[in-house]
Amino acid sequence: MMSHNISQPRVDRREFVAQLIAKTPDALIVTGLGSAAYDVFASGDRDRNYYLWGAMGGASSMGLGLALAQPDKPVVVITGDGEQLMGIGSLATIAAKQPKNLTVVVLDNGHFGETGMQRSHSSLGTDLVAVAKGFGISDAFAIGSLEGCQDVARRINARDGTAFAQVFIDADEPQRALPPRDGPFIKNRFRAALGLKPF
Amino acid sequence: MIPSFIHSSPLKKAMNHTSAPAPAWQEAVFKVLKEGGVRQIAYVPDAGHSHAIRSAIADPEIEDVVLTTEEEGVALVSGAWLGGQRAVLLMQSSGVGNCVNMFSLLQAADFPFFTLVTMRGEYAEFNGWQGPMGKATQAALELMGIHVLRASHPDEVEEIVSAGFDAAFEGGDKVAVLLGQSLIGRKKWESK
């Protein structure tokens, strides 16, 4: 079985996400379901976090709608390789719009962590950076160290072009940190933080 | 005398296509969206949506978003609402089937939702492959908790689209308006 990423340097997911969010305090964050949501929540709950608990494949599209609606704020999608793969075409849709304020961060352990660590396409031959570039996101890159966190944060804060970051993380399972599952609550809290009123 | 090659050029065809007047009911659809303050129109194309799509592309206040598959649009319009904008999804009936699990988002987080669905597989349908999803479209939407309205005659389109739109964005409901295949009329099929 091919495992071309086996020697790839990898980073601790919780540490990476915590540092990234600390460096991007103004970011509006949408998470994919599962471990990515736990990582974001574990770094500290924020009103400007939107945690998905389902809608697999939808995180990047949700981030696109949010980025188009809030062009003056940095929008970050933080998701996993499996979640992004399910909605892979959304990268083409994002590329067609090129929102300057959207960054997609894929925490890639090459596995479906939530369901028993089955291997995903990204450890079976799919190169997500090549996919993103092929779809038209030219600023697509891979990192595998905490130092790379600064490169991602700089792009987020600059809001000067769509970016896609594949972050190689260890295939471990940190203790679960469960964000609120009350969808209306996190939606209304998020909107209130933007000064939006109930309809 | 215009040389005949001009008539057959792709550019000329495209120009002729875009300059054709839209049916009044299609103009009424876009009027409702525009006057309702829609800022994002996400779509997988269909002939019945062509005027709204063209108008969205031409309108500097509206972001047109072409999707690779319809479920992206369910998430996208929810993200737009999260950011304070009204967004709608245009698709044809086959696309409803692609959306089913993503519709969970609308219920789980109680997002307002408005989609316009052009129907296939129900009226003088030449392509039987459109039948299975077309006939299941309304039930699939209702199974996922979406309120379904239907417009079958040109003179009722504006009122019904407007009613559904207000229920979504004033009342917070999740609404689909089915635009009957009879509105489009018989598709002319010719063997090449």
Short mmCIF file of C-alpha atoms in Angstrom, two decimals:
data_model
loop_
_atom_site.label_atom_id
_atom_site.label_comp_id
_atom_site.label_asym_id
_atom_site.label_seq_id
_atom_site.Cartn_x
_atom_site.Cartn_y
_atom_site.Cartn_z
CA MET A 1 0.00 0.00 0.00
CA MET A 2 1.37 3.37 -0.98
CA SER A 3 1.81 5.86 1.80
CA HIS A 4 3.71 8.68 0.16
CA ASN A 5 3.24 11.08 3.04
CA ILE A 6 4.70 8.82 5.70
CA SER A 7 7.96 10.75 6.02
CA GLN A 8 6.26 14.15 5.87
CA PRO A 9 7.08 16.37 8.89
CA ARG A 10 3.97 16.78 10.98
CA VAL A 11 2.73 19.13 13.65
CA ASP A 12 0.58 18.76 16.76
CA ARG A 13 -2.94 19.76 15.72
CA ARG A 14 -4.00 21.38 18.96
CA GLU A 15 -0.85 23.43 19.25
CA PHE A 16 -1.05 24.56 15.63
CA VAL A 17 -4.70 25.60 15.82
CA ALA A 18 -4.22 27.38 19.14
CA GLN A 19 -1.30 29.39 17.79
CA LEU A 20 -3.09 30.18 14.55
CA ILE A 21 -6.17 31.55 16.30
CA ALA A 22 -4.01 33.50 18.77
CA LYS A 23 -2.36 35.22 15.79
CA THR A 24 -5.66 36.00 14.03
CA PRO A 25 -7.91 37.53 16.70
CA ASP A 26 -10.28 39.17 14.19
CA ALA A 27 -10.94 36.02 12.17
CA LEU A 28 -14.43 34.68 11.58
CA ILE A 29 -13.97 30.92 11.82
CA VAL A 30 -16.08 28.13 10.35
CA THR A 31 -15.08 24.61 11.35
CA GLY A 32 -15.76 21.30 9.71
CA LEU A 33 -17.35 18.65 11.88
CA GLY A 34 -15.36 16.41 14.18
CA SER A 35 -11.79 16.86 15.26
CA ALA A 36 -11.31 20.24 13.59
CA ALA A 37 -14.20 21.62 15.62
CA TYR A 38 -12.72 20.14 18.79
CA ASP A 39 -9.35 21.71 18.05
CA VAL A 40 -10.86 25.16 17.54
CA PHE A 41 -13.02 24.88 20.65
CA ALA A 42 -10.11 23.58 22.72
CA SER A 43 -8.15 26.73 21.96
CA GLY A 44 -10.89 28.80 23.58
CA ASP A 45 -14.53 29.31 22.72
CA ARG A 46 -15.24 32.49 20.72
CA ASP A 47 -18.47 34.13 19.62
CA ARG A 48 -16.98 34.37 16.12
CA ASN A 49 -16.57 30.60 15.80
CA TYR A 50 -19.16 28.64 13.87
CA TYR A 51 -18.88 24.93 14.64
CA LEU A 52 -20.47 22.43 12.29
CA TRP A 53 -21.61 19.14 13.79
CA GLY A 54 -22.90 17.73 10.52
CA ALA A 55 -23.33 19.00 6.94
CA MET A 56 -20.16 17.11 6.01
CA GLY A 57 -18.51 18.68 2.99
CA GLY A 58 -20.12 22.06 3.61
CA ALA A 59 -17.54 23.95 5.67
CA SER A 60 -15.70 25.58 2.76
CA SER A 61 -18.91 26.58 1.01
CA MET A 62 -20.22 28.09 4.21
CA GLY A 63 -16.97 29.99 4.54
CA LEU A 64 -17.37 31.29 1.00
CA GLY A 65 -20.87 32.64 1.65
CA LEU A 66 -19.63 34.27 4.84
CA ALA A 67 -16.55 35.72 3.16
CA LEU A 68 -18.63 37.27 0.38
CA ALA A 69 -21.01 38.73 2.96
CA GLN A 70 -18.24 40.13 5.16
CA PRO A 71 -15.50 41.25 2.75
CA ASP A 72 -13.80 43.47 5.32
CA LYS A 73 -13.20 40.65 7.78
CA PRO A 74 -10.86 37.68 7.51
CA VAL A 75 -12.74 34.40 7.18
CA VAL A 76 -11.03 31.10 7.97
CA VAL A 77 -12.32 27.62 7.34
CA ILE A 78 -10.64 25.05 9.58
CA THR A 79 -11.52 21.52 8.61
CA GLY A 80 -10.14 18.04 8.11
CA ASP A 81 -9.03 16.16 5.02
CA GLY A 82 -12.10 13.91 4.98
CA GLU A 83 -14.53 16.79 5.31
CA GLN A 84 -12.81 18.80 2.58
CA LEU A 85 -12.67 15.79 0.28
CA MET A 86 -16.44 15.31 0.55
CA GLY A 87 -16.95 18.87 -0.67
CA ILE A 88 -13.91 19.02 -2.91
CA GLY A 89 -15.73 20.82 -5.72
CA SER A 90 -16.26 23.78 -3.41
CA LEU A 91 -12.59 24.62 -3.98
CA ALA A 92 -13.45 25.21 -7.66
CA THR A 93 -16.37 27.39 -6.63
CA ILE A 94 -14.13 29.37 -4.28
CA ALA A 95 -11.50 29.72 -7.00
CA ALA A 96 -14.11 31.09 -9.40
CA LYS A 97 -14.91 33.86 -6.89
CA GLN A 98 -11.39 34.45 -5.47
CA PRO A 99 -12.56 36.15 -2.28
CA LYS A 100 -9.52 37.99 -0.93
CA ASN A 101 -10.54 37.42 2.67
CA LEU A 102 -10.94 33.63 2.65
CA THR A 103 -8.38 31.10 3.82
CA VAL A 104 -9.08 27.38 3.90
CA VAL A 105 -6.99 25.42 6.39
CA VAL A 106 -7.14 21.64 6.05
CA LEU A 107 -5.77 19.72 9.02
CA ASP A 108 -4.59 16.63 7.22
CA ASN A 109 -3.77 13.44 9.09
CA GLY A 110 -4.60 11.33 6.04
CA HIS A 111 -7.32 9.54 7.95
CA PHE A 112 -10.98 9.65 8.90
CA GLY A 113 -10.29 10.25 12.58
CA GLU A 114 -13.86 10.34 13.82
CA THR A 115 -14.84 6.92 12.51
CA GLY A 116 -11.93 4.70 13.47
CA MET A 117 -8.90 6.09 11.65
CA GLN A 118 -9.57 4.57 8.26
CA ARG A 119 -7.14 5.97 5.71
CA SER A 120 -8.39 8.78 3.51
CA HIS A 121 -7.52 9.66 -0.07
CA SER A 122 -4.90 12.14 1.06
CA SER A 123 -2.73 9.29 2.30
CA LEU A 124 -3.64 7.10 -0.68
CA GLY A 125 -2.32 9.31 -3.44
CA THR A 126 -4.38 12.54 -3.51
CA ASP A 127 -2.29 15.69 -3.28
CA LEU A 128 -4.65 18.34 -1.89
CA VAL A 129 -2.34 21.24 -2.72
CA ALA A 130 -2.18 20.10 -6.34
CA VAL A 131 -5.96 19.72 -6.33
CA ALA A 132 -6.45 23.24 -4.95
CA LYS A 133 -4.00 24.69 -7.46
CA GLY A 134 -5.63 22.74 -10.25
CA PHE A 135 -8.99 24.21 -9.31
CA GLY A 136 -7.48 27.69 -9.53
CA ILE A 137 -6.39 28.60 -6.00
CA SER A 138 -2.85 29.58 -6.87
CA ASP A 139 -1.81 30.39 -3.30
CA ALA A 140 -2.03 26.80 -2.10
CA PHE A 141 0.74 25.32 0.01
CA ALA A 142 1.55 22.59 2.52
CA ILE A 143 3.18 22.96 5.90
CA GLY A 144 4.21 20.56 8.60
CA SER A 145 5.67 22.68 11.36
CA LEU A 146 4.62 25.26 13.90
CA GLU A 147 6.82 27.81 12.15
CA GLY A 148 4.46 27.54 9.18
CA CYS A 149 1.68 28.86 11.38
CA GLN A 150 3.00 32.38 10.91
CA ASP A 151 2.73 32.08 7.12
CA VAL A 152 -0.92 31.10 7.37
CA ALA A 153 -1.71 33.81 9.92
CA ARG A 154 -0.08 36.48 7.78
CA ARG A 155 -2.26 35.58 4.81
CA ILE A 156 -5.40 35.52 6.96
CA ASN A 157 -4.72 38.95 8.43
CA ALA A 158 -3.65 40.48 5.11
CA ARG A 159 -6.91 39.62 3.28
CA ASP A 160 -5.12 39.99 -0.03
CA GLY A 161 -6.03 36.76 -1.76
CA THR A 162 -7.70 33.39 -1.41
CA ALA A 163 -5.37 30.90 0.24
CA PHE A 164 -5.39 27.17 0.85
CA ALA A 165 -3.16 25.62 3.51
CA GLN A 166 -2.71 21.89 3.89
CA VAL A 167 -1.37 21.32 7.39
CA PHE A 168 0.15 17.91 7.98
CA ILE A 169 -0.78 16.83 11.49
CA ASP A 170 -0.08 13.76 13.56
CA ALA A 171 -2.67 11.01 13.25
CA ASP A 172 -3.36 10.98 16.95
CA GLU A 173 -6.59 11.61 18.82
CA PRO A 174 -6.31 14.30 21.47
CA GLN A 175 -8.93 14.28 24.17
CA ARG A 176 -12.23 15.47 22.77
CA ALA A 177 -13.22 19.03 23.58
CA LEU A 178 -16.86 19.34 22.62
CA PRO A 179 -18.19 22.69 21.41
CA PRO A 180 -21.88 23.54 21.82
CA ARG A 181 -24.15 21.42 19.62
CA ASP A 182 -27.01 23.91 19.79
CA GLY A 183 -27.03 25.16 16.20
CA PRO A 184 -29.36 28.14 16.67
CA PHE A 185 -27.34 29.25 19.70
CA ILE A 186 -24.02 29.36 17.87
CA LYS A 187 -25.66 30.96 14.83
CA ASN A 188 -27.34 33.70 16.86
CA ARG A 189 -24.25 34.27 18.98
CA PHE A 190 -22.12 34.62 15.86
CA ARG A 191 -24.53 37.06 14.22
CA ALA A 192 -24.84 39.11 17.40
CA ALA A 193 -21.04 39.39 17.54
CA LEU A 194 -21.21 40.96 14.07
CA GLY A 195 -23.85 43.41 15.23
CA LEU A 196 -26.60 41.72 13.22
CA LYS A 197 -30.13 41.83 14.53
CA PRO A 198 -32.66 39.01 14.66
CA PHE A 199 -35.01 39.09 11.67
CA MET B 1 -24.34 41.32 -47.14
CA ILE B 2 -22.90 39.65 -44.08
CA PRO B 3 -20.61 36.75 -44.79
CA SER B 4 -22.16 33.52 -43.66
CA PHE B 5 -19.27 32.57 -41.38
CA ILE B 6 -20.27 35.35 -38.98
CA HIS B 7 -23.62 33.70 -38.41
CA SER B 8 -21.97 30.50 -37.36
CA SER B 9 -19.31 31.96 -35.06
CA PRO B 10 -19.59 31.08 -31.36
CA LEU B 11 -19.40 34.76 -30.44
CA LYS B 12 -22.34 35.65 -32.61
CA LYS B 13 -24.35 32.80 -31.21
CA ALA B 14 -23.57 33.89 -27.69
CA MET B 15 -24.61 37.44 -28.46
CA ASN B 16 -27.85 36.32 -30.02
CA HIS B 17 -28.48 34.13 -27.01
CA THR B 18 -27.97 36.86 -24.44
CA SER B 19 -29.95 39.45 -26.38
CA ALA B 20 -33.06 37.29 -26.63
CA PRO B 21 -35.82 38.78 -24.45
CA ALA B 22 -36.54 36.81 -21.30
CA PRO B 23 -40.06 35.56 -20.64
CA ALA B 24 -41.98 37.91 -18.35
CA TRP B 25 -42.19 35.31 -15.59
CA GLN B 26 -38.41 35.00 -15.51
CA GLU B 27 -38.11 38.77 -15.22
CA ALA B 28 -40.61 38.65 -12.36
CA VAL B 29 -38.45 36.11 -10.53
CA PHE B 30 -35.37 38.30 -10.63
CA LYS B 31 -37.44 41.36 -9.66
CA VAL B 32 -38.52 39.63 -6.45
CA LEU B 33 -34.93 38.67 -5.61
CA LYS B 34 -33.52 42.10 -6.40
CA GLU B 35 -36.22 44.07 -4.59
CA GLY B 36 -35.90 41.67 -1.67
CA GLY B 37 -32.28 42.66 -1.19
CA VAL B 38 -30.65 39.40 -2.25
CA ARG B 39 -26.89 39.86 -2.36
CA GLN B 40 -25.74 36.38 -3.40
CA ILE B 41 -27.26 34.12 -6.04
CA ALA B 42 -25.80 30.62 -6.12
CA TYR B 43 -26.72 28.32 -8.94
CA VAL B 44 -26.30 25.24 -10.99
CA PRO B 45 -27.61 26.45 -14.34
CA ASP B 46 -30.91 25.66 -15.98
CA ALA B 47 -32.61 27.28 -18.96
CA GLY B 48 -35.44 28.40 -16.71
CA HIS B 49 -33.00 30.31 -14.50
CA SER B 50 -31.07 31.87 -17.36
CA HIS B 51 -32.48 35.38 -16.93
CA ALA B 52 -31.83 35.46 -13.18
CA ILE B 53 -28.30 34.15 -13.69
CA ARG B 54 -27.54 36.69 -16.43
CA SER B 55 -28.99 39.47 -14.32
CA ALA B 56 -27.00 38.43 -11.26
CA ILE B 57 -23.78 38.42 -13.27
CA ALA B 58 -24.58 41.88 -14.63
CA ASP B 59 -25.56 43.35 -11.24
CA PRO B 60 -22.62 44.83 -9.28
CA GLU B 61 -24.56 44.53 -6.02
CA ILE B 62 -25.11 40.78 -6.38
CA GLU B 63 -22.47 38.07 -6.17
CA ASP B 64 -23.17 35.30 -8.66
CA VAL B 65 -21.77 31.98 -7.53
CA VAL B 66 -21.67 29.06 -9.91
CA LEU B 67 -21.56 25.76 -8.01
CA THR B 68 -20.11 22.41 -8.93
CA THR B 69 -22.98 20.68 -7.12
CA GLU B 70 -26.11 21.98 -5.49
CA GLU B 71 -25.38 21.06 -1.88
CA GLU B 72 -22.59 23.61 -1.89
CA GLY B 73 -25.33 26.17 -2.30
CA VAL B 74 -27.17 25.07 0.83
CA ALA B 75 -24.05 25.68 2.89
CA LEU B 76 -23.17 28.86 1.00
CA VAL B 77 -26.51 30.59 1.55
CA SER B 78 -26.32 29.66 5.24
CA GLY B 79 -22.86 31.22 5.44
CA ALA B 80 -24.22 34.35 3.78
CA TRP B 81 -26.96 34.59 6.41
CA LEU B 82 -24.39 34.09 9.14
CA GLY B 83 -22.67 37.15 7.68
CA GLY B 84 -25.85 39.21 7.40
CA GLN B 85 -26.79 38.77 3.76
CA ARG B 86 -29.75 37.25 1.99
CA ALA B 87 -28.74 34.59 -0.53
CA VAL B 88 -30.76 32.21 -2.66
CA LEU B 89 -30.11 28.93 -4.46
CA LEU B 90 -31.24 28.28 -8.02
CA MET B 91 -31.24 24.70 -9.27
CA GLN B 92 -33.22 22.19 -11.22
CA SER B 93 -35.12 19.28 -9.75
CA SER B 94 -32.25 16.81 -10.17
CA GLY B 95 -30.18 19.01 -7.86
CA VAL B 96 -32.57 18.57 -4.96
CA GLY B 97 -31.45 14.98 -4.68
CA ASN B 98 -27.84 16.13 -4.38
CA CYS B 99 -28.74 18.33 -1.41
CA VAL B 100 -30.53 15.95 0.91
CA ASN B 101 -28.05 15.53 3.76
CA MET B 102 -26.90 19.13 3.51
CA PHE B 103 -30.48 20.22 4.17
CA SER B 104 -29.80 19.01 7.75
CA LEU B 105 -27.91 22.23 8.28
CA LEU B 106 -31.07 24.27 7.78
CA GLN B 107 -32.97 22.41 10.48
CA ALA B 108 -30.08 21.90 12.88
CA ALA B 109 -29.15 25.58 12.99
CA ASP B 110 -32.54 27.02 11.96
CA PHE B 111 -31.33 29.00 8.97
CA PRO B 112 -33.81 30.76 6.70
CA PHE B 113 -33.65 29.18 3.25
CA PHE B 114 -35.07 30.02 -0.14
CA THR B 115 -34.56 28.02 -3.29
CA LEU B 116 -36.11 28.13 -6.74
CA VAL B 117 -36.31 24.77 -8.45
CA THR B 118 -37.05 24.41 -12.15
CA MET B 119 -38.81 21.12 -12.72
CA ARG B 120 -37.92 18.35 -15.08
CA GLY B 121 -39.54 14.98 -15.59
CA GLU B 122 -43.13 16.13 -15.24
CA TYR B 123 -44.41 17.71 -18.48
CA ALA B 124 -43.70 16.60 -22.04
CA GLU B 125 -40.39 15.23 -20.79
CA PHE B 126 -38.36 13.74 -23.61
CA ASN B 127 -35.57 12.41 -21.37
CA GLY B 128 -36.82 9.67 -19.09
CA TRP B 129 -33.67 9.88 -17.00
CA GLN B 130 -35.13 13.10 -15.52
CA GLY B 131 -38.22 11.25 -14.33
CA PRO B 132 -37.15 9.52 -11.11
CA MET B 133 -35.75 12.60 -9.36
CA GLY B 134 -38.30 14.96 -10.87
CA LYS B 135 -41.17 12.92 -9.51
CA ALA B 136 -39.50 12.65 -6.08
CA THR B 137 -38.46 16.30 -5.82
CA GLN B 138 -41.37 17.65 -3.78
CA ALA B 139 -41.39 14.67 -1.42
CA ALA B 140 -37.62 14.85 -0.93
CA LEU B 141 -37.84 18.51 0.02
CA GLU B 142 -40.74 17.87 2.39
CA LEU B 143 -38.99 14.90 3.98
CA MET B 144 -36.19 17.29 4.91
CA GLY B 145 -38.55 19.82 6.43
CA ILE B 146 -38.71 22.32 3.58
CA HIS B 147 -42.01 24.00 2.78
CA VAL B 148 -42.90 23.58 -0.89
CA LEU B 149 -44.84 26.03 -3.07
CA ARG B 150 -45.40 25.62 -6.79
CA ALA B 151 -45.96 27.94 -9.72
CA SER B 152 -47.24 26.37 -12.91
CA HIS B 153 -48.62 29.38 -14.81
CA PRO B 154 -46.67 32.45 -15.88
CA ASP B 155 -49.10 34.91 -14.32
CA GLU B 156 -48.78 33.40 -10.84
CA VAL B 157 -44.99 33.22 -10.69
CA GLU B 158 -44.31 36.64 -9.18
CA GLU B 159 -46.90 36.29 -6.41
CA ILE B 160 -45.85 32.79 -5.38
CA VAL B 161 -42.13 33.50 -5.53
CA SER B 162 -42.70 36.64 -3.50
CA ALA B 163 -44.81 34.76 -0.93
CA GLY B 164 -42.14 32.10 -0.51
CA PHE B 165 -39.38 34.68 -0.34
CA ASP B 166 -41.10 36.59 2.45
CA ALA B 167 -41.82 33.41 4.41
CA ALA B 168 -38.10 32.62 4.27
CA PHE B 169 -36.53 35.97 5.00
CA GLU B 170 -39.24 37.62 7.07
CA GLY B 171 -40.48 34.50 8.80
CA GLY B 172 -37.34 32.37 8.95
CA ASP B 173 -38.91 29.44 7.14
CA LYS B 174 -37.18 27.05 4.76
CA VAL B 175 -38.97 27.33 1.41
CA ALA B 176 -38.69 25.87 -2.07
CA VAL B 177 -40.72 27.21 -4.97
CA LEU B 178 -41.04 24.68 -7.75
CA LEU B 179 -41.25 26.28 -11.17
CA GLY B 180 -43.31 23.85 -13.23
CA GLN B 181 -41.89 22.40 -16.40
CA SER B 182 -44.92 23.73 -18.28
CA LEU B 183 -43.53 27.24 -17.72
CA ILE B 184 -40.53 26.36 -19.83
CA GLY B 185 -42.65 24.56 -22.37
CA ARG B 186 -41.71 21.69 -24.56
CA LYS B 187 -38.03 21.31 -25.14
CA LYS B 188 -37.26 20.90 -28.81
CA TRP B 189 -35.17 17.82 -29.37
CA GLU B 190 -33.53 17.31 -32.71
CA SER B 191 -31.27 14.52 -33.75
CA LYS B 192 -28.04 15.97 -35.01
#
